[in-house]
């Protein structure tokens, strides 16, 4: 239809537009909103949860299921506190912070190039009356058990990989894996960030999907490059083009204390190029430290050469929330149509889109056969049923929710056994037999290889 042609397309330029869509559609919104929110914590509504779950399932599929040399695990959030002494977090995991003597607010010493919250139009934080930088440990603590003494203090994990190192020996032996092999997990991590900002980008509670690959010291460069390529391809499969995706190698003075080599995967957010994933050569730092702190030998023996060595670790560590945010930012656009109307559309890749298809009866009188179609699809896909409002308005709602296909059941459908399928991005419509709908969707929502 000529009226549905796009005459102008504007990608996301202001984060506020995405934040507002996410709240409006129930993707992501502040945690404890009725109490005014809590800084650095976010809740995912029905669409956001489906999107994040699809992303995690895609990662799990690519990193764990498709590989015989990676095992997936799920560890406790709270580990023995010695874990975090061994990892170096108790000693080193801190950011420099400064306090403003006037307003008493606290800032990261390297993030003072932002407007002063007291007088945003007048000055930057850097121009305020600041104290000298002090070290601020980013780990969140809690207490375990009834006693209140120092021995009861425990840490909420600051990264999901440390329990993987704790479990290395158990997993290698129980899964009968030989070096080289990897252990992966997805889960929550917690950091008491001084200035959470940019929506979910820097949160205090977030999810990581991490994979630690254990290899012989002579193979570390090979596996680093292997995983760099694998991970870059993963992000390409999420629809990120070369204009918004790049890798950036760390300079020597940027490397974390445990790191021999690191490459960031960066996405071009409206607030600049930012890291969404890190690929790190952690050397034998973790296994050696946990060996010495626990007293358990975590080295291995090469069965052929009988060489005894501590494996090197190549890590891939992606932020699930940051990648979800990149997916939302990348897919958001505002379009002007030839008939002068406009629409907001989330062009999410179909394989991660929260709802794959919406079933839209043209009239409430067609409810019975439309529900029958909905229920038959529900067994295989996440679908949505909407019979409220005119069909144009219903299409727009699905465009904004990122639903790739709308299936309209009309007055001819009972007679000719066909429905109209409308594709979100092109808005092209075609009429197909009802019994071909499952195959039609299946073909179009498969993840790229
Ligand atoms: N185990 C290595 C590690 O944790 P990292 O670079 O500190 O490395 C890895 O974190 C990923 O975790 C980052 O690329 C980012 O996507 C995510 N991440 C880190 N801090 C975050 C925060 N405060 N909020 C949201 N995501 C965060």
CSV table of C-alpha atoms and ligand atoms in Angstrom, one decimal:
chain,number,residue,atom,x,y,z
A,1,UNK,CA,0.0,0.0,0.0
A,2,UNK,CA,1.5,3.4,-1.0
A,3,UNK,CA,0.4,5.0,2.3
A,4,UNK,CA,2.6,2.5,4.2
A,5,UNK,CA,5.8,3.6,2.4
A,6,UNK,CA,8.5,5.1,4.6
A,7,UNK,CA,9.7,8.6,3.6
A,8,UNK,CA,12.0,9.3,6.5
A,9,UNK,CA,13.7,7.1,9.1
A,10,UNK,CA,15.4,8.5,12.2
A,11,UNK,CA,17.5,6.2,14.4
A,12,UNK,CA,17.7,6.7,18.1
A,13,UNK,CA,19.5,9.9,19.1
A,14,UNK,CA,18.2,10.6,22.6
A,15,UNK,CA,18.3,8.0,25.3
A,16,UNK,CA,15.2,9.6,26.8
A,17,UNK,CA,13.1,8.4,23.9
A,18,UNK,CA,14.2,4.8,24.5
A,19,UNK,CA,13.8,5.1,28.3
A,20,UNK,CA,10.2,6.3,27.8
A,21,UNK,CA,9.3,3.6,25.3
A,22,UNK,CA,10.8,1.0,27.7
A,23,UNK,CA,8.6,2.2,30.6
A,24,UNK,CA,5.5,2.7,28.4
A,25,UNK,CA,5.7,-0.8,26.8
A,26,UNK,CA,6.8,-2.5,30.1
A,27,UNK,CA,10.3,-3.4,28.8
A,28,UNK,CA,12.4,-2.0,31.6
A,29,UNK,CA,11.6,0.5,34.3
A,30,UNK,CA,13.1,1.6,37.7
A,31,UNK,CA,13.0,-1.0,40.4
A,32,UNK,CA,10.7,-0.1,43.4
A,33,UNK,CA,9.1,2.6,41.2
A,34,UNK,CA,6.3,3.3,43.7
A,35,UNK,CA,8.9,4.3,46.3
A,36,UNK,CA,10.6,6.6,43.8
A,37,UNK,CA,13.0,4.0,42.5
A,38,UNK,CA,16.4,2.9,43.8
A,39,UNK,CA,19.5,4.2,42.0
A,40,UNK,CA,21.2,1.5,39.9
A,41,UNK,CA,18.5,-1.1,40.1
A,42,UNK,CA,16.0,-1.9,37.3
A,43,UNK,CA,13.1,-4.2,36.7
A,44,UNK,CA,12.2,-6.0,33.5
A,45,UNK,CA,8.6,-6.2,32.5
A,46,UNK,CA,7.0,-9.0,30.4
A,47,UNK,CA,8.6,-7.8,27.1
A,48,UNK,CA,12.0,-7.0,28.6
A,49,UNK,CA,12.1,-10.4,30.3
A,50,UNK,CA,11.3,-12.3,27.1
A,51,UNK,CA,14.0,-10.3,25.2
A,52,UNK,CA,16.6,-10.9,27.9
A,53,UNK,CA,15.7,-14.6,28.2
A,54,UNK,CA,16.0,-15.0,24.4
A,55,UNK,CA,19.4,-13.3,24.4
A,56,UNK,CA,20.6,-15.5,27.2
A,57,UNK,CA,19.2,-18.6,25.4
A,58,UNK,CA,21.0,-17.6,22.2
A,59,UNK,CA,24.3,-17.2,24.2
A,60,UNK,CA,23.8,-20.5,25.9
A,61,UNK,CA,23.1,-22.2,22.6
A,62,UNK,CA,26.2,-20.7,20.9
A,63,UNK,CA,28.7,-20.9,23.8
A,64,UNK,CA,27.6,-24.1,25.6
A,65,UNK,CA,25.2,-26.4,23.6
A,66,UNK,CA,26.9,-26.2,20.2
A,67,UNK,CA,30.3,-27.0,21.7
A,68,UNK,CA,31.5,-30.3,23.0
A,69,UNK,CA,34.4,-28.4,24.8
A,70,UNK,CA,32.3,-26.1,27.0
A,71,UNK,CA,30.3,-27.1,30.1
A,72,UNK,CA,27.5,-24.9,31.5
A,73,UNK,CA,27.0,-24.5,35.3
A,74,UNK,CA,25.0,-22.4,37.8
A,75,UNK,CA,26.7,-21.4,41.0
A,76,UNK,CA,25.6,-19.7,44.2
A,77,UNK,CA,25.7,-15.9,44.2
A,78,UNK,CA,27.5,-16.0,47.6
A,79,UNK,CA,30.9,-17.8,47.6
A,80,UNK,CA,33.3,-18.4,50.5
A,81,UNK,CA,34.7,-14.9,51.4
A,82,UNK,CA,38.2,-16.2,50.9
A,83,UNK,CA,37.3,-16.5,47.2
A,84,UNK,CA,37.3,-12.7,46.9
A,85,UNK,CA,40.6,-12.3,48.8
A,86,UNK,CA,42.2,-14.8,46.4
A,87,UNK,CA,40.8,-13.1,43.3
A,88,UNK,CA,42.2,-9.7,44.4
A,89,UNK,CA,38.8,-8.0,44.8
A,90,UNK,CA,39.1,-7.3,48.5
A,91,UNK,CA,42.4,-5.5,47.9
A,92,UNK,CA,42.0,-4.1,44.4
A,93,UNK,CA,38.4,-3.8,43.3
A,94,UNK,CA,37.9,-0.2,43.9
A,95,UNK,CA,37.3,3.1,42.1
A,96,UNK,CA,38.7,6.4,43.1
A,97,UNK,CA,36.0,8.7,44.4
A,98,UNK,CA,35.7,12.3,45.4
A,99,UNK,CA,33.1,14.1,47.6
A,100,UNK,CA,31.7,17.5,46.9
A,101,UNK,CA,32.3,19.6,50.1
A,102,UNK,CA,29.2,21.7,49.3
A,103,UNK,CA,26.4,19.3,48.3
A,104,UNK,CA,28.0,16.2,50.0
A,105,UNK,CA,27.4,14.1,46.8
A,106,UNK,CA,29.9,11.5,45.8
A,107,UNK,CA,31.4,11.1,42.3
A,108,UNK,CA,33.9,8.8,40.6
A,109,UNK,CA,37.1,10.8,40.3
A,110,UNK,CA,37.4,9.9,36.6
A,111,UNK,CA,33.7,10.9,35.9
A,112,UNK,CA,33.6,14.5,36.9
A,113,UNK,CA,33.2,15.8,33.3
A,114,UNK,CA,29.4,15.8,33.9
A,115,UNK,CA,27.0,18.7,34.8
A,116,UNK,CA,26.9,19.4,38.6
A,117,UNK,CA,23.5,18.1,39.8
A,118,UNK,CA,23.0,21.3,41.9
A,119,UNK,CA,23.6,23.7,39.0
A,120,UNK,CA,23.6,21.7,35.7
A,121,UNK,CA,23.5,24.8,33.5
A,122,UNK,CA,26.4,26.5,35.3
A,123,UNK,CA,29.2,24.2,36.0
A,124,UNK,CA,30.6,20.7,35.7
A,125,UNK,CA,31.3,18.5,38.7
A,126,UNK,CA,35.0,19.0,38.1
A,127,UNK,CA,34.6,22.7,38.9
A,128,UNK,CA,33.0,22.0,42.3
A,129,UNK,CA,34.7,22.0,45.7
A,130,UNK,CA,36.0,18.4,45.6
A,131,UNK,CA,38.0,16.4,48.2
A,132,UNK,CA,41.1,14.5,47.1
A,133,UNK,CA,40.3,11.1,45.5
A,134,UNK,CA,39.9,8.2,47.9
A,135,UNK,CA,39.6,4.5,47.1
A,136,UNK,CA,36.1,3.0,47.3
A,137,UNK,CA,35.6,-0.8,47.2
A,138,UNK,CA,32.9,-1.7,44.8
A,139,UNK,CA,31.8,-5.0,46.3
A,140,UNK,CA,28.5,-5.2,48.1
A,141,UNK,CA,28.5,-7.0,51.4
A,142,UNK,CA,25.9,-8.9,53.4
A,143,UNK,CA,25.9,-11.1,56.5
A,144,UNK,CA,25.4,-14.8,56.6
A,145,UNK,CA,24.0,-16.5,59.7
A,146,UNK,CA,22.8,-15.0,63.0
A,147,UNK,CA,26.1,-13.7,64.3
A,148,UNK,CA,27.1,-10.0,63.8
A,149,UNK,CA,30.9,-10.5,64.0
A,150,UNK,CA,33.4,-9.9,61.2
A,151,UNK,CA,33.5,-13.6,60.3
A,152,UNK,CA,29.8,-13.4,59.1
A,153,UNK,CA,30.5,-10.8,56.4
A,154,UNK,CA,30.1,-12.2,52.9
A,155,UNK,CA,30.2,-10.6,49.4
A,156,UNK,CA,27.6,-10.6,46.7
A,157,UNK,CA,29.7,-11.7,43.7
A,158,UNK,CA,31.2,-8.9,41.7
A,159,UNK,CA,31.7,-11.2,38.7
A,160,UNK,CA,30.3,-14.6,37.9
A,161,UNK,CA,33.6,-16.1,36.9
A,162,UNK,CA,35.2,-16.6,40.4
A,163,UNK,CA,32.9,-19.5,41.4
A,164,UNK,CA,33.8,-21.1,38.0
A,165,UNK,CA,37.5,-21.2,39.2
A,166,UNK,CA,36.4,-22.6,42.6
A,167,UNK,CA,34.6,-25.4,40.8
A,168,UNK,CA,37.2,-26.0,38.1
A,169,UNK,CA,38.5,-29.3,39.4
A,170,UNK,CA,35.1,-30.7,40.2
A,171,UNK,CA,33.7,-29.9,36.7
A,172,UNK,CA,36.8,-31.1,34.9
A,173,UNK,CA,36.6,-34.5,36.7
A,174,UNK,CA,32.8,-35.0,36.7
A,175,UNK,CA,32.3,-33.9,33.1
A,176,UNK,CA,35.5,-35.9,32.1
A,177,UNK,CA,36.9,-32.9,30.2
A,178,UNK,CA,40.5,-32.5,29.2
A,179,UNK,CA,42.4,-29.3,28.6
A,180,UNK,CA,41.5,-27.3,26.4
A,181,UNK,CA,37.9,-26.8,27.6
A,182,UNK,CA,35.7,-24.1,29.0
A,183,UNK,CA,33.1,-23.6,31.8
A,184,UNK,CA,30.3,-21.1,31.3
A,185,UNK,CA,27.6,-19.5,33.4
A,186,UNK,CA,25.0,-16.8,33.3
A,187,UNK,CA,24.0,-15.0,36.4
A,188,UNK,CA,23.7,-11.9,38.6
A,189,UNK,CA,26.7,-9.8,39.6
A,190,UNK,CA,26.7,-6.9,42.0
A,191,UNK,CA,28.8,-3.7,42.1
A,192,UNK,CA,28.3,-0.8,44.3
A,193,UNK,CA,28.9,1.6,41.4
A,194,UNK,CA,29.5,5.2,42.6
A,195,UNK,CA,27.5,6.8,39.8
A,196,UNK,CA,25.1,4.4,38.1
A,197,UNK,CA,24.2,6.0,34.8
A,198,UNK,CA,23.0,5.8,31.2
A,199,UNK,CA,19.8,3.8,32.0
A,200,UNK,CA,20.8,0.1,32.6
A,201,UNK,CA,24.3,0.6,31.2
A,202,UNK,CA,26.0,1.0,34.5
A,203,UNK,CA,23.8,-0.7,37.2
A,204,UNK,CA,24.5,-1.9,40.7
A,205,UNK,CA,22.8,-5.3,40.0
A,206,UNK,CA,23.3,-6.8,36.5
A,207,UNK,CA,23.7,-10.0,34.7
A,208,UNK,CA,26.8,-11.4,33.1
A,209,UNK,CA,27.3,-14.3,30.7
A,210,UNK,CA,30.9,-15.5,31.2
A,211,UNK,CA,32.9,-18.3,29.8
A,212,UNK,CA,36.4,-19.3,31.1
A,213,UNK,CA,38.4,-21.4,28.7
A,214,UNK,CA,41.3,-23.4,30.2
A,215,UNK,CA,44.3,-24.0,27.8
A,216,UNK,CA,47.9,-25.0,27.7
A,217,UNK,CA,50.3,-21.9,28.0
A,218,UNK,CA,51.6,-22.5,24.5
A,219,UNK,CA,48.0,-22.1,23.0
A,220,UNK,CA,46.8,-19.0,24.7
A,221,UNK,CA,47.2,-16.7,21.7
A,222,UNK,CA,45.4,-19.2,19.5
A,223,UNK,CA,42.4,-19.5,21.8
A,224,UNK,CA,42.3,-15.7,22.5
A,225,UNK,CA,41.9,-15.1,18.7
A,226,UNK,CA,39.4,-18.0,18.4
A,227,UNK,CA,37.2,-16.5,21.0
A,228,UNK,CA,37.6,-12.9,19.8
A,229,UNK,CA,36.2,-14.0,16.4
A,230,UNK,CA,33.4,-16.2,17.9
A,231,UNK,CA,32.2,-13.4,20.1
A,232,UNK,CA,32.3,-10.8,17.4
A,233,UNK,CA,30.3,-13.0,15.2
A,234,UNK,CA,27.7,-13.5,18.0
A,235,UNK,CA,27.2,-9.7,18.1
A,236,UNK,CA,26.9,-9.6,14.3
A,237,UNK,CA,24.1,-12.2,14.6
A,238,UNK,CA,22.3,-9.7,16.8
A,239,UNK,CA,22.1,-7.4,13.8
A,240,UNK,CA,24.9,-5.0,14.9
A,241,UNK,CA,26.6,-3.7,11.8
A,242,UNK,CA,30.1,-2.4,11.4
A,243,UNK,CA,28.9,1.2,11.9
A,244,UNK,CA,27.9,0.4,15.5
A,245,UNK,CA,30.2,-2.5,16.5
A,246,UNK,CA,34.0,-2.5,16.9
A,247,UNK,CA,36.7,-4.1,19.0
A,248,UNK,CA,39.2,-2.1,20.9
A,249,UNK,CA,42.4,-3.6,22.3
A,250,UNK,CA,43.4,-2.3,25.8
A,251,UNK,CA,46.6,-0.4,26.2
A,252,UNK,CA,49.0,-1.9,28.8
A,253,UNK,CA,48.1,0.8,31.4
A,254,UNK,CA,44.4,-0.1,31.1
A,255,UNK,CA,44.8,-3.8,31.8
A,256,UNK,CA,43.2,-5.1,35.1
A,257,UNK,CA,45.7,-6.5,37.6
A,258,UNK,CA,45.1,-10.1,36.5
A,259,UNK,CA,45.1,-9.4,32.7
A,260,UNK,CA,47.8,-10.1,30.1
A,261,UNK,CA,45.8,-9.0,27.1
A,262,UNK,CA,42.2,-7.7,26.6
A,263,UNK,CA,39.9,-6.6,23.8
A,264,UNK,CA,36.6,-4.9,24.4
A,265,UNK,CA,33.7,-5.3,22.1
A,266,UNK,CA,32.1,-1.9,21.9
A,267,UNK,CA,28.7,-0.6,20.7
A,268,UNK,CA,28.0,2.9,19.5
A,269,UNK,CA,25.3,4.1,22.0
A,270,UNK,CA,23.8,7.6,21.7
A,271,UNK,CA,26.2,8.4,24.6
A,272,UNK,CA,29.3,7.2,22.8
A,273,UNK,CA,31.2,4.0,22.0
A,274,UNK,CA,31.0,1.8,25.1
A,275,UNK,CA,32.1,-1.7,26.2
A,276,UNK,CA,29.4,-4.4,26.1
A,277,UNK,CA,31.8,-7.4,26.3
A,278,UNK,CA,35.4,-8.0,27.4
A,279,UNK,CA,37.7,-10.8,26.1
A,280,UNK,CA,40.5,-11.3,28.5
A,281,UNK,CA,43.7,-13.4,28.7
A,282,UNK,CA,43.7,-13.9,32.5
A,283,UNK,CA,46.8,-16.1,32.4
A,284,UNK,CA,47.1,-18.5,35.4
A,285,UNK,CA,46.3,-15.7,37.9
A,286,UNK,CA,43.0,-17.2,39.1
A,287,UNK,CA,43.8,-20.9,39.4
A,288,UNK,CA,47.2,-20.1,41.0
A,289,UNK,CA,45.7,-17.8,43.5
A,290,UNK,CA,42.8,-20.2,44.4
A,291,UNK,CA,45.3,-23.0,44.7
A,292,UNK,CA,47.4,-21.1,47.2
A,293,UNK,CA,44.5,-19.6,49.2
A,294,UNK,CA,42.5,-22.9,49.4
A,295,UNK,CA,45.5,-25.3,49.7
A,296,UNK,CA,44.0,-27.4,46.9
A,297,UNK,CA,46.2,-28.1,43.9
A,298,UNK,CA,44.4,-26.9,40.7
A,299,UNK,CA,47.2,-27.8,38.3
A,300,UNK,CA,46.7,-30.5,35.7
A,301,UNK,CA,48.9,-33.2,34.1
A,302,UNK,CA,49.3,-33.6,30.3
A,303,UNK,CA,48.6,-37.3,29.8
A,304,UNK,CA,50.9,-37.6,26.9
A,305,UNK,CA,53.9,-35.6,28.0
A,306,UNK,CA,53.3,-35.9,31.8
A,307,UNK,CA,54.0,-32.2,32.1
A,308,UNK,CA,52.4,-30.7,35.2
A,309,UNK,CA,51.1,-27.1,34.7
A,310,UNK,CA,48.5,-24.6,35.7
A,311,UNK,CA,46.2,-23.9,32.7
A,312,UNK,CA,45.9,-20.4,31.3
A,313,UNK,CA,42.5,-18.8,31.1
A,314,UNK,CA,40.9,-17.0,28.2
A,315,UNK,CA,37.7,-15.3,29.3
A,316,UNK,CA,34.7,-14.0,27.4
A,317,UNK,CA,32.5,-11.8,29.6
A,318,UNK,CA,29.4,-10.1,28.2
A,319,UNK,CA,26.9,-8.0,30.0
A,320,UNK,CA,23.4,-9.3,29.4
A,321,UNK,CA,21.8,-6.0,30.4
A,322,UNK,CA,24.2,-3.9,28.3
A,323,UNK,CA,23.7,-6.1,25.3
A,324,UNK,CA,19.9,-5.9,25.8
A,325,UNK,CA,20.2,-2.2,25.9
A,326,UNK,CA,22.3,-2.2,22.7
A,327,UNK,CA,19.7,-4.4,21.0
A,328,UNK,CA,17.0,-1.9,22.0
A,329,UNK,CA,19.0,1.1,21.0
A,330,UNK,CA,20.0,-0.4,17.7
A,331,UNK,CA,16.5,-1.4,16.8
A,332,UNK,CA,14.7,1.8,17.7
A,333,UNK,CA,13.6,4.2,14.9
A,334,UNK,CA,11.0,6.8,14.2
A,335,UNK,CA,9.6,6.7,10.8
A,336,UNK,CA,7.5,9.1,8.7
A,337,UNK,CA,5.1,7.4,6.3
A,338,UNK,CA,4.0,8.6,2.8
A,339,UNK,CA,0.6,9.5,4.2
A,340,UNK,CA,2.1,11.8,6.8
A,341,UNK,CA,1.6,9.5,9.7
A,342,UNK,CA,4.5,8.4,11.8
A,343,UNK,CA,5.4,5.3,13.8
A,344,UNK,CA,7.9,4.2,16.3
A,345,UNK,CA,9.3,0.8,15.4
A,346,UNK,CA,11.6,-1.6,17.3
A,347,UNK,CA,13.2,-3.6,14.5
A,348,UNK,CA,14.5,-6.3,16.8
A,349,UNK,CA,16.0,-9.4,15.1
A,350,UNK,CA,13.1,-11.9,15.0
A,351,UNK,CA,15.1,-14.6,16.8
A,352,UNK,CA,15.4,-12.5,20.0
A,353,UNK,CA,12.1,-10.5,19.7
A,354,UNK,CA,9.9,-11.0,22.8
A,355,UNK,CA,6.7,-11.8,20.9
A,356,UNK,CA,7.1,-13.5,17.5
A,357,UNK,CA,3.6,-12.9,16.2
A,358,UNK,CA,0.4,-11.1,17.2
A,359,UNK,CA,-3.0,-12.6,16.2
A,360,UNK,CA,-5.4,-9.8,15.3
A,361,UNK,CA,-9.1,-10.7,14.5
A,362,UNK,CA,-10.6,-8.1,12.3
A,363,UNK,CA,-13.8,-8.2,14.4
A,364,UNK,CA,-14.6,-9.5,17.8
A,365,UNK,CA,-17.1,-11.7,16.1
A,366,UNK,CA,-14.2,-13.7,14.7
A,367,UNK,CA,-12.9,-14.5,18.3
A,368,UNK,CA,-13.4,-18.2,18.2
A,369,UNK,CA,-11.4,-19.2,15.2
A,370,UNK,CA,-8.8,-16.5,16.0
A,371,UNK,CA,-8.3,-17.9,19.5
A,372,UNK,CA,-8.0,-21.4,18.0
A,373,UNK,CA,-5.2,-20.1,15.8
A,374,UNK,CA,-3.6,-18.2,18.7
A,375,UNK,CA,-3.6,-21.4,20.9
A,376,UNK,CA,-2.2,-23.6,18.1
A,377,UNK,CA,0.7,-21.1,17.7
A,378,UNK,CA,1.2,-20.7,21.5
A,379,UNK,CA,2.6,-24.2,21.8
A,380,UNK,CA,5.6,-23.2,19.7
A,381,UNK,CA,6.0,-19.4,19.8
A,382,UNK,CA,5.4,-16.5,22.2
A,383,UNK,CA,2.3,-14.9,20.6
A,384,UNK,CA,0.0,-12.1,21.6
A,385,UNK,CA,-3.7,-11.7,21.0
A,386,UNK,CA,-5.2,-8.2,20.5
A,387,UNK,CA,-8.7,-7.4,19.4
A,388,UNK,CA,-8.9,-3.8,20.8
A,389,UNK,CA,-9.1,-0.8,18.5
A,390,UNK,CA,-8.8,-0.4,14.7
A,391,UNK,CA,-6.3,-2.6,12.9
A,392,UNK,CA,-3.9,0.3,12.1
A,393,UNK,CA,-3.6,1.2,15.8
A,394,UNK,CA,-3.0,-2.5,16.6
A,395,UNK,CA,-0.2,-2.7,14.0
A,396,UNK,CA,1.4,0.4,15.5
A,397,UNK,CA,1.3,-1.1,19.0
A,398,UNK,CA,3.0,-4.2,17.8
A,399,UNK,CA,5.6,-2.2,15.8
A,400,UNK,CA,6.5,-0.4,19.0
A,401,UNK,CA,6.7,-3.6,20.9
A,402,UNK,CA,9.1,-5.1,18.3
A,403,UNK,CA,6.7,-7.9,17.2
A,404,UNK,CA,8.0,-9.1,13.8
A,405,UNK,CA,4.7,-10.5,12.4
A,406,UNK,CA,1.0,-9.6,12.7
A,407,UNK,CA,-1.5,-12.2,11.6
A,408,UNK,CA,-4.9,-10.8,10.7
A,409,UNK,CA,-7.9,-13.1,10.7
A,410,UNK,CA,-10.6,-11.6,8.6
A,411,UNK,CA,-14.2,-12.3,7.4
A,412,UNK,CA,-12.9,-14.3,4.4
A,413,UNK,CA,-10.6,-16.5,6.5
A,414,UNK,CA,-13.3,-19.0,7.6
A,415,UNK,CA,-14.1,-19.6,3.9
A,416,UNK,CA,-10.7,-19.5,2.1
A,417,UNK,CA,-8.7,-20.8,5.1
A,418,UNK,CA,-6.2,-18.0,4.7
A,419,UNK,CA,-4.9,-15.2,6.9
A,420,UNK,CA,-2.9,-12.0,6.2
A,421,UNK,CA,0.6,-11.8,7.5
A,422,UNK,CA,2.2,-8.4,7.8
A,423,UNK,CA,5.9,-8.0,8.3
A,424,UNK,CA,6.9,-5.3,10.7
A,425,UNK,CA,9.9,-3.6,9.0
A,426,UNK,CA,8.7,-3.5,5.3
A,427,UNK,CA,5.0,-3.5,6.4
A,428,UNK,CA,4.5,-5.8,3.4
A,429,UNK,CA,1.4,-8.0,3.6
A,430,UNK,CA,0.7,-11.4,2.1
A,431,UNK,CA,-2.1,-13.9,2.4
A,432,UNK,CA,-1.1,-17.4,3.3
A,433,UNK,CA,-3.0,-20.7,4.2
A,434,UNK,CA,-3.6,-21.0,8.0
A,435,UNK,CA,-1.9,-24.4,8.1
A,436,UNK,CA,1.3,-22.8,6.6
A,437,UNK,CA,1.6,-20.2,9.4
A,438,UNK,CA,3.8,-22.3,11.7
A,439,UNK,CA,6.3,-23.1,8.9
A,440,UNK,CA,6.2,-19.5,7.7
A,441,UNK,CA,7.1,-18.2,11.2
A,442,UNK,CA,9.6,-20.9,11.9
A,443,UNK,CA,11.6,-20.2,8.8
A,444,UNK,CA,11.7,-16.5,9.5
A,445,UNK,CA,12.6,-16.5,13.2
A,446,UNK,CA,15.6,-18.8,13.0
A,447,UNK,CA,18.9,-17.3,14.3
A,448,UNK,CA,21.6,-16.7,11.7
A,449,UNK,CA,24.3,-19.3,11.7
B,1,LIG,N1,35.1,-11.3,34.8
B,1,LIG,C1,35.5,-10.1,34.1
B,1,LIG,C2,34.7,-9.0,34.2
B,1,LIG,O1,33.8,-9.0,35.1
B,1,LIG,P1,34.2,-6.5,33.4
B,1,LIG,O2,34.8,-5.9,32.2
B,1,LIG,O3,34.4,-5.9,34.7
B,1,LIG,O4,35.0,-8.0,33.4
B,1,LIG,C3,32.3,-7.7,32.0
B,1,LIG,O5,32.7,-6.9,33.1
B,1,LIG,C4,31.0,-7.1,31.4
B,1,LIG,O6,30.0,-7.0,32.4
B,1,LIG,C5,31.2,-5.7,30.8
B,1,LIG,O7,31.6,-5.8,29.5
B,1,LIG,C6,29.7,-5.2,30.9
B,1,LIG,O8,29.0,-5.7,29.8
B,1,LIG,C7,29.2,-5.9,32.2
B,1,LIG,N2,29.2,-5.0,33.3
B,1,LIG,C8,30.2,-4.7,34.1
B,1,LIG,N3,29.9,-3.7,35.0
B,1,LIG,C9,28.6,-3.5,34.8
B,1,LIG,C10,27.6,-2.6,35.4
B,1,LIG,N4,27.9,-1.8,36.4
B,1,LIG,N5,26.4,-2.5,34.9
B,1,LIG,C11,26.0,-3.3,33.8
B,1,LIG,N6,26.9,-4.2,33.2
B,1,LIG,C12,28.1,-4.2,33.7
